[in-house]
Coordinates of C-alpha atoms in Angstrom, one line a residue:
X1 CA 0.0 0.0 0.0
X2 CA 1.4 3.4 -1.1
X3 CA -0.5 6.5 0.0
X4 CA -0.6 10.1 -1.1
X5 CA -0.9 12.7 1.6
X6 CA -1.5 16.4 1.0
X7 CA -1.2 19.4 3.3
X8 CA -3.3 22.4 2.7
X9 CA -1.6 25.4 4.3
X10 CA 1.7 23.6 3.8
X11 CA 3.7 26.9 4.0
X12 CA 2.9 27.2 7.6
X13 CA 5.6 27.4 10.3
X14 CA 4.8 24.1 11.8
X15 CA 5.0 22.1 8.6
X16 CA 8.5 20.7 9.0
X17 CA 7.5 19.3 12.4
X18 CA 4.6 17.6 10.7
X19 CA 6.8 16.2 8.0
X20 CA 9.2 14.8 10.5
X21 CA 6.4 13.0 12.3
X22 CA 4.9 11.6 9.1
X23 CA 8.3 10.3 7.9
X24 CA 9.1 8.8 11.3
X25 CA 5.9 6.7 10.9
X26 CA 6.5 5.6 7.3
X27 CA 6.4 1.9 8.3
X28 CA 2.8 2.2 9.4
X29 CA 1.6 5.0 7.1
X30 CA 3.3 3.8 3.9
X31 CA 3.4 7.3 2.4
X32 CA 4.8 7.4 -1.1
X33 CA 4.0 11.0 -2.0
X34 CA 3.6 14.2 0.2
X35 CA 2.5 17.4 -1.5
X36 CA 2.3 20.8 0.1
X37 CA -0.1 23.5 -1.1
X38 CA -0.1 27.1 0.1
X39 CA -1.4 30.3 -1.4
X40 CA 2.1 31.6 -0.8
X41 CA 4.0 29.4 -3.2
X42 CA 7.4 30.7 -2.0
X43 CA 6.6 29.6 1.6
X44 CA 5.5 26.2 0.4
X45 CA 8.8 25.8 -1.6
X46 CA 10.8 26.8 1.5
X47 CA 9.0 24.2 3.6
X48 CA 9.5 21.6 0.9
X49 CA 13.3 22.3 1.0
X50 CA 13.3 21.8 4.8
X51 CA 11.2 18.7 4.3
X52 CA 13.6 17.1 1.9
X53 CA 16.4 17.7 4.3
X54 CA 14.4 16.0 7.0
X55 CA 13.7 13.1 4.6
X56 CA 17.5 12.9 3.8
X57 CA 18.4 12.8 7.5
X58 CA 15.8 10.0 8.1
X59 CA 16.8 8.0 5.1
X60 CA 13.3 8.4 3.5
X61 CA 12.9 8.2 -0.3
X62 CA 9.4 9.8 -0.3
X63 CA 8.4 12.2 -3.1
X64 CA 8.0 15.6 -1.5
X65 CA 7.0 18.6 -3.6
X66 CA 5.1 21.9 -3.5
X67 CA 1.9 21.6 -5.5
X68 CA 1.1 24.2 -8.1
X69 CA -2.6 24.1 -7.3
X70 CA -5.0 22.9 -4.6
X71 CA -6.4 20.4 -7.1
X72 CA -3.0 19.0 -7.9
X73 CA -2.3 18.6 -4.2
X74 CA -5.4 16.8 -3.1
X75 CA -6.4 14.7 -6.2
X76 CA -6.2 11.0 -5.2
X77 CA -5.0 11.6 -1.7
X78 CA -5.6 9.1 1.0
X79 CA -5.2 11.8 3.7
X80 CA -5.7 15.6 3.4
X81 CA -4.4 17.6 6.3
X82 CA -5.8 21.2 6.4
X83 CA -4.0 23.8 8.5
X84 CA -5.3 27.2 7.3
X85 CA -4.5 30.7 8.6
X86 CA -6.5 33.0 6.4
X87 CA -4.9 36.4 6.3
X88 CA -1.7 35.1 7.9
X89 CA -0.3 35.9 11.3
X90 CA -1.0 39.6 10.6
X91 CA -4.8 38.9 10.7
X92 CA -4.4 37.2 14.1
X93 CA -2.4 40.2 15.4
X94 CA -5.1 42.6 14.2
X95 CA -7.9 40.6 15.7
X96 CA -6.2 40.4 19.0
X97 CA -5.4 44.1 19.1
X98 CA -9.1 44.9 18.3
X99 CA -10.2 42.6 21.2
X100 CA -7.7 44.3 23.6
X101 CA -9.1 47.7 22.6
X102 CA -12.6 46.6 23.5
X103 CA -11.5 45.5 27.0
X104 CA -11.2 41.8 26.2
X105 CA -8.2 39.5 26.0
X106 CA -6.7 39.0 22.5
X107 CA -6.5 35.3 21.6
X108 CA -6.8 33.6 18.3
X109 CA -9.3 30.8 19.2
X110 CA -11.2 32.2 22.2
X111 CA -13.0 35.5 22.6
X112 CA -13.3 38.1 19.8
X113 CA -10.2 36.7 18.1
X114 CA -11.7 33.3 17.8
X115 CA -14.9 34.8 16.4
X116 CA -13.1 36.7 13.7
X117 CA -11.0 33.7 12.8
X118 CA -14.1 31.5 12.5
X119 CA -16.0 34.0 10.4
X120 CA -12.9 34.5 8.1
X121 CA -12.1 30.8 7.8
X122 CA -15.4 28.9 7.4
X123 CA -16.1 30.0 3.8
X124 CA -12.5 29.2 2.7
X125 CA -12.4 25.9 4.5
X126 CA -15.7 24.8 3.0
X127 CA -14.5 25.8 -0.5
X128 CA -11.4 23.7 0.0
X129 CA -13.4 20.8 1.4
X130 CA -15.7 20.7 -1.6
X131 CA -12.7 20.4 -4.0
X132 CA -11.4 17.5 -1.9
X133 CA -15.0 16.0 -1.9
X134 CA -14.8 16.1 -5.7
X135 CA -11.2 14.9 -6.3
X136 CA -10.6 12.6 -3.3
X137 CA -14.0 11.6 -2.0
X138 CA -12.6 8.6 0.0
X139 CA -9.9 10.6 1.7
X140 CA -9.8 11.2 5.4
X141 CA -9.8 15.0 5.9
X142 CA -7.8 15.8 9.0
X143 CA -8.6 19.3 10.2
X144 CA -5.9 21.2 12.1
X145 CA -7.5 24.6 11.3
X146 CA -8.6 26.7 14.3
X147 CA -11.0 27.1 15.9
X148 CA -10.8 23.3 15.4
X149 CA -14.1 22.3 16.8
X150 CA -16.1 24.9 15.1
X151 CA -14.4 24.4 11.7
X152 CA -14.8 20.6 12.0
X153 CA -18.5 21.1 12.7
X154 CA -19.0 23.3 9.7
X155 CA -17.2 20.8 7.4
X156 CA -19.3 17.9 8.9
X157 CA -22.5 19.8 8.4
X158 CA -21.9 21.0 4.8
X159 CA -19.9 18.3 3.2
X160 CA -19.9 14.5 3.0
X161 CA -16.2 14.0 3.6
X162 CA -14.8 11.8 6.3
X163 CA -13.6 14.4 8.7
X164 CA -11.8 14.4 12.1
X165 CA -10.6 17.5 13.9
X166 CA -7.4 17.3 15.9
X167 CA -5.8 19.3 18.7
X168 CA -2.7 18.5 20.8
X169 CA -4.0 20.3 23.9
X170 CA -5.6 17.3 25.7
X171 CA -2.7 15.0 25.0
X172 CA -0.3 17.6 26.4
X173 CA -2.3 17.9 29.5
X174 CA -2.4 14.1 30.0
X175 CA 1.3 13.8 29.7
X176 CA 1.9 16.6 32.2
X177 CA -0.5 14.9 34.6
X178 CA 1.4 11.7 34.3
X179 CA 4.7 13.6 34.8
X180 CA 3.7 15.3 38.0
X181 CA 2.4 11.9 39.3
X182 CA 5.7 10.3 38.5
X183 CA 3.9 7.8 36.3
X184 CA 4.3 6.8 32.6
X185 CA 1.7 8.0 30.1
X186 CA 1.0 4.4 29.2
X187 CA -0.2 3.6 32.7
X188 CA -2.1 6.9 33.2
X189 CA -5.7 7.2 32.1
X190 CA -7.4 10.6 32.0
X191 CA -11.2 10.8 31.6
X192 CA -11.7 13.8 29.5
X193 CA -14.7 15.5 27.9
X194 CA -15.8 18.9 26.4
X195 CA -15.3 21.0 23.3
X196 CA -12.1 22.0 21.6
X197 CA -10.2 24.4 23.9
X198 CA -13.0 23.9 26.4
X199 CA -12.4 20.5 28.0
X200 CA -11.8 19.1 31.5
X201 CA -10.2 16.0 33.0
X202 CA -12.7 14.5 35.4
X203 CA -10.8 11.5 36.7
X204 CA -7.2 10.2 36.7
X205 CA -6.3 6.6 37.1
X206 CA -2.8 5.2 37.4
X207 CA -2.6 1.4 36.8
X208 CA -6.3 1.3 37.4
X209 CA -6.2 3.1 40.7
X210 CA -8.2 6.3 41.0
X211 CA -5.7 9.0 42.1
X212 CA -7.9 12.1 41.4
X213 CA -8.3 13.1 45.0
X214 CA -4.6 12.7 45.7
X215 CA -3.7 14.9 42.7
X216 CA -6.3 17.6 43.6
X217 CA -4.9 17.9 47.1
X218 CA -1.3 18.3 45.9
X219 CA -0.9 22.0 45.3
X220 CA 2.6 21.7 44.0
X221 CA 1.6 19.2 41.4
X222 CA -1.3 21.3 40.3
X223 CA 1.0 24.3 39.8
X224 CA 3.2 22.2 37.5
X225 CA 0.4 21.1 35.1
X226 CA 0.6 24.0 32.7
X227 CA 3.2 26.0 30.8
X228 CA 2.6 29.1 32.8
X229 CA 0.8 30.1 36.1
X230 CA -2.7 29.8 34.7
X231 CA -5.0 28.5 37.5
X232 CA -5.3 29.0 41.3
X233 CA -5.0 25.4 42.8
X234 CA -8.0 26.3 44.9
X235 CA -10.1 26.8 41.7
X236 CA -9.1 23.4 40.4
X237 CA -9.8 21.7 43.8
X238 CA -13.2 23.5 44.1
X239 CA -14.2 22.5 40.5
X240 CA -13.0 19.0 41.2
X241 CA -12.0 19.1 37.5
X242 CA -8.7 19.8 35.8
X243 CA -9.3 22.4 33.1
X244 CA -7.4 22.4 29.8
X245 CA -5.2 25.5 29.4
X246 CA -7.6 27.6 27.3
X247 CA -10.1 27.7 30.1
X248 CA -7.8 30.4 31.4
X249 CA -9.4 32.8 28.9
X250 CA -12.8 32.0 30.4
X251 CA -11.9 31.7 34.1
X252 CA -9.4 34.6 34.2
X253 CA -10.4 36.8 31.2
X254 CA -9.7 40.1 33.0
X255 CA -6.4 38.9 34.3
X256 CA -5.4 37.9 30.7
X257 CA -6.4 41.3 29.3
X258 CA -4.6 43.2 32.0
X259 CA -1.4 41.2 31.5
X260 CA -1.6 41.9 27.8
X261 CA -1.9 45.6 28.6
X262 CA 1.1 45.4 30.9
X263 CA 3.1 43.5 28.4
X264 CA 2.1 45.9 25.6
X265 CA 1.5 43.1 23.2
X266 CA -0.5 40.1 22.3
X267 CA 0.8 36.6 21.5
X268 CA -0.1 37.2 17.8
X269 CA 1.9 40.5 17.7
X270 CA 4.9 38.7 19.2
X271 CA 4.6 35.8 16.7
X272 CA 4.5 38.2 13.8
X273 CA 7.9 39.4 14.8
X274 CA 9.3 36.0 15.5
X275 CA 7.9 34.4 12.3
X276 CA 9.3 37.3 10.2
X277 CA 12.8 36.7 11.7
X278 CA 12.4 32.9 11.1
X279 CA 11.5 33.2 7.4
X280 CA 14.1 35.9 6.7
X281 CA 16.8 33.6 8.2
X282 CA 15.5 30.5 6.3
X283 CA 15.6 32.3 3.0
X284 CA 19.3 33.0 3.4
X285 CA 20.3 29.6 4.8
X286 CA 21.0 26.2 3.3
X287 CA 18.3 23.5 4.1
X288 CA 20.7 21.9 6.6
X289 CA 21.4 25.1 8.4
X290 CA 17.7 25.9 8.1
X291 CA 16.8 23.0 10.3
X292 CA 19.1 24.3 13.0
X293 CA 17.4 27.7 12.7
X294 CA 14.0 26.1 12.7
X295 CA 14.7 24.0 15.9
X296 CA 15.8 27.1 17.7
X297 CA 12.6 28.9 16.6
X298 CA 10.4 26.1 17.9
X299 CA 12.2 26.0 21.2
X300 CA 11.8 29.8 21.6
X301 CA 8.2 29.7 20.6
X302 CA 7.3 26.7 22.9
X303 CA 9.2 28.3 25.9
X304 CA 7.1 31.4 25.7
X305 CA 3.7 29.7 25.3
X306 CA 0.9 31.4 27.4
X307 CA 3.4 33.2 29.5
X308 CA 2.5 36.7 28.2
X309 CA -1.2 36.3 29.0
X310 CA -0.7 34.6 32.3
X311 CA 2.3 36.4 33.7
X312 CA 2.8 39.6 31.6
X313 CA 6.4 38.7 31.4
X314 CA 8.8 38.9 28.5
X315 CA 7.2 37.2 25.5
X316 CA 10.2 35.0 25.0
X317 CA 12.3 33.2 27.7
X318 CA 15.5 31.2 27.6
X319 CA 14.9 28.0 25.7
X320 CA 18.2 26.3 26.7
X321 CA 16.3 23.6 28.7
X322 CA 13.6 23.0 26.1
X323 CA 13.8 19.5 24.6
X324 CA 14.2 18.8 20.9
X325 CA 10.7 19.7 19.6
X326 CA 11.0 17.1 16.8
X327 CA 11.4 14.3 19.5
X328 CA 8.8 15.6 21.9
X329 CA 6.3 13.0 23.0
X330 CA 3.4 15.4 22.4
X331 CA 2.6 18.1 19.9
X332 CA 1.1 19.0 16.6
X333 CA 2.8 16.3 14.7
X334 CA 2.3 13.5 17.3
X335 CA -1.5 13.8 17.4
X336 CA -1.7 13.8 13.6
X337 CA 0.4 10.7 13.3
X338 CA -1.5 8.9 16.1
X339 CA -4.9 9.6 14.3
X340 CA -3.6 8.6 10.9
X341 CA -1.9 5.5 12.2
X342 CA -5.1 4.5 13.8
X343 CA -7.1 5.0 10.6
X344 CA -4.9 2.5 8.7
X345 CA -4.7 -0.1 11.5
X346 CA -7.1 -2.9 12.5
X347 CA -6.2 -2.5 16.2
X348 CA -8.2 0.5 17.6
X349 CA -6.3 3.4 19.2
X350 CA -7.8 5.6 21.9
X351 CA -7.3 9.2 21.0
X352 CA -9.1 12.4 22.0
X353 CA -10.3 14.1 18.8
X354 CA -13.1 16.4 17.5
X355 CA -16.0 14.4 16.0
X356 CA -19.8 14.5 15.9
X357 CA -21.1 13.7 19.4
X358 CA -23.3 10.7 18.4
X359 CA -24.5 10.4 22.0
X360 CA -21.1 10.6 23.7
X361 CA -22.0 13.7 25.8
X362 CA -25.6 13.3 26.8
X363 CA -26.1 17.1 27.1
X364 CA -25.4 17.9 23.5
X365 CA -27.1 17.1 20.2
X366 CA -26.0 14.0 18.2
X367 CA -24.5 16.2 15.4
X368 CA -22.7 18.6 17.6
X369 CA -18.9 18.2 17.3
X370 CA -17.3 17.5 20.7
X371 CA -13.8 16.7 21.9
X372 CA -13.9 13.3 23.5
X373 CA -11.9 10.0 23.6
X374 CA -12.5 8.0 20.5
X375 CA -11.6 4.5 19.3
X376 CA -9.8 5.0 16.0
X377 CA -9.2 2.2 13.5
X378 CA -9.6 1.3 9.8
X379 CA -13.3 1.1 10.6
X380 CA -13.5 4.8 11.4
X381 CA -13.7 7.1 14.4
X382 CA -16.1 6.0 17.2
X383 CA -16.7 8.4 20.1
X384 CA -16.8 6.7 23.5
X385 CA -19.6 7.4 25.9
X386 CA -18.8 9.9 28.6
X387 CA -22.3 10.6 30.0
X388 CA -23.5 14.0 31.3
X389 CA -21.2 16.9 32.0
X390 CA -20.7 18.1 35.5
X391 CA -23.1 20.9 36.4
X392 CA -20.3 23.4 37.1
X393 CA -19.3 23.4 33.4
X394 CA -22.5 22.2 31.6
X395 CA -23.9 25.7 31.1
X396 CA -20.6 27.1 29.7
X397 CA -20.3 24.2 27.2
X398 CA -23.9 24.6 26.0
X399 CA -23.5 28.4 25.6
X400 CA -20.3 28.0 23.6
X401 CA -21.8 25.4 21.4
X402 CA -24.8 27.7 20.7
X403 CA -22.3 30.4 19.7
X404 CA -20.5 28.0 17.4
X405 CA -23.7 26.9 15.6
X406 CA -24.7 30.6 15.1
X407 CA -21.2 31.6 13.9
X408 CA -21.3 28.9 11.3
X409 CA -24.7 30.0 10.0
X410 CA -23.4 33.6 9.9
X411 CA -20.5 32.6 7.8
X412 CA -22.5 30.4 5.4
X413 CA -25.4 32.8 5.0
X414 CA -23.0 35.9 4.9
X415 CA -25.1 37.5 7.6
X416 CA -23.9 40.3 9.8
X417 CA -26.9 40.2 12.2
X418 CA -26.2 36.5 12.8
X419 CA -22.5 37.3 13.4
X420 CA -23.5 39.8 16.1
X421 CA -26.0 37.3 17.6
X422 CA -23.1 34.7 17.7
X423 CA -21.0 37.2 19.7
X424 CA -24.0 37.9 22.0
X425 CA -24.4 34.2 22.7
X426 CA -20.6 33.8 23.4
X427 CA -20.0 34.0 27.1
X428 CA -16.7 35.9 26.8
X429 CA -18.4 38.7 24.8
X430 CA -22.1 38.6 25.7
X431 CA -23.1 42.2 25.0
X432 CA -24.8 43.5 21.9
X433 CA -23.1 46.9 21.7
X434 CA -19.7 45.4 22.1
X435 CA -20.5 42.8 19.5
X436 CA -21.5 45.6 17.1
X437 CA -18.2 47.5 17.7
X438 CA -16.2 44.3 17.2
X439 CA -18.0 43.5 14.0
X440 CA -17.4 47.0 12.6
X441 CA -13.7 46.9 13.5
X442 CA -13.3 43.4 12.0
X443 CA -14.9 44.5 8.8
X444 CA -12.8 47.7 8.5
X445 CA -9.5 45.8 9.3
X446 CA -10.2 42.9 6.9
X447 CA -12.5 43.9 4.0
X448 CA -11.2 41.0 1.9
X449 CA -12.4 38.2 4.2
X450 CA -14.7 39.9 6.6
X451 CA -16.3 42.5 4.3
X452 CA -19.5 40.5 4.2
X453 CA -20.1 41.6 7.9
X454 CA -20.7 45.2 6.7
X455 CA -24.2 46.7 6.3

């Protein structure tokens, strides 16, 4: 079996990491051809050159190329991986600055930034998916594009493709829980449920023993669960749930906003600078030297993750102690490979992904995309039952899902009143006048992709 894999948005900064993961799993995935497509052909070519150097270092003879068109990239693919950033990092930075000016934290997947990203991305993602539907109808469409749950729901609702949405946030949390407990990830089981960037671990077992209470009482361990100082241990103990990191923007929205004001920047604005430096250096380097530069970039980026919003510190910290990101046990590339490996195997793998609920969470509709543990094999993706959500988080999940549904309708119908309604339904925004100001600012800042939100 030889498989073609295509990456939409292949010029993105994380593509070499993905290529490395795919090539490391060649024995299982049997990839013969890997094509990268990006609207910025130069970036795709640059990532292709780095990918070929990765292939050379791993002894892989895969055909790796930058495709001239989306159609050429996806035609006949067994897997299509989509990682879009419509408008580039500059759009993220603009969105986050608009949010900050309206008194809310600037973040690309939650709050106003997430709304703008969704409204900008849904039409493009659907257009791409329909091309895949026509040229590779049997492909598995792996959605990386944020906001991952919302985009996956839109694709599930409006296409007939086989789609699964992925995010590395739950797996990262599971590994950190195992680490603070002094256990291996293989012997640690975390019962998890929610939506993308809105999920909680409800129970932790190590070798079959329930250790949840022990973990919740260990303040030192709770403080080590995240990349930055996100949650008061008392909050976690009182919830009796371990929140995924993006709950910080719900539980500490004002703190996140004030820290951004103190830091004088958002994460997006800092990444604009960092990415500009990366690509300028890559343009001038050989592919071999480029990989050294790229590893340094990833270490710097990873070391600074969520620190600005949580601690108002310097956006970038020393990365000397950061491990080699290519060999990390978790991350963007690992979750993709785990899902794809499951889909070509007879033995099911248990992975947390974004899929239609199908009764997994009793509080949500069957068609609502949720983030839950699934059994993944060649037979497909089967969500596991998790029951009802705890009362302390049920209302928040239902409200955010209502926002997601309305935002998708707004993007599909090109309706600015529905866009404002979505922001009204969204707990982080929740006010009509603020929603109106946000809509007007988004329209003015991005007429190309958000112009339909104007009167």
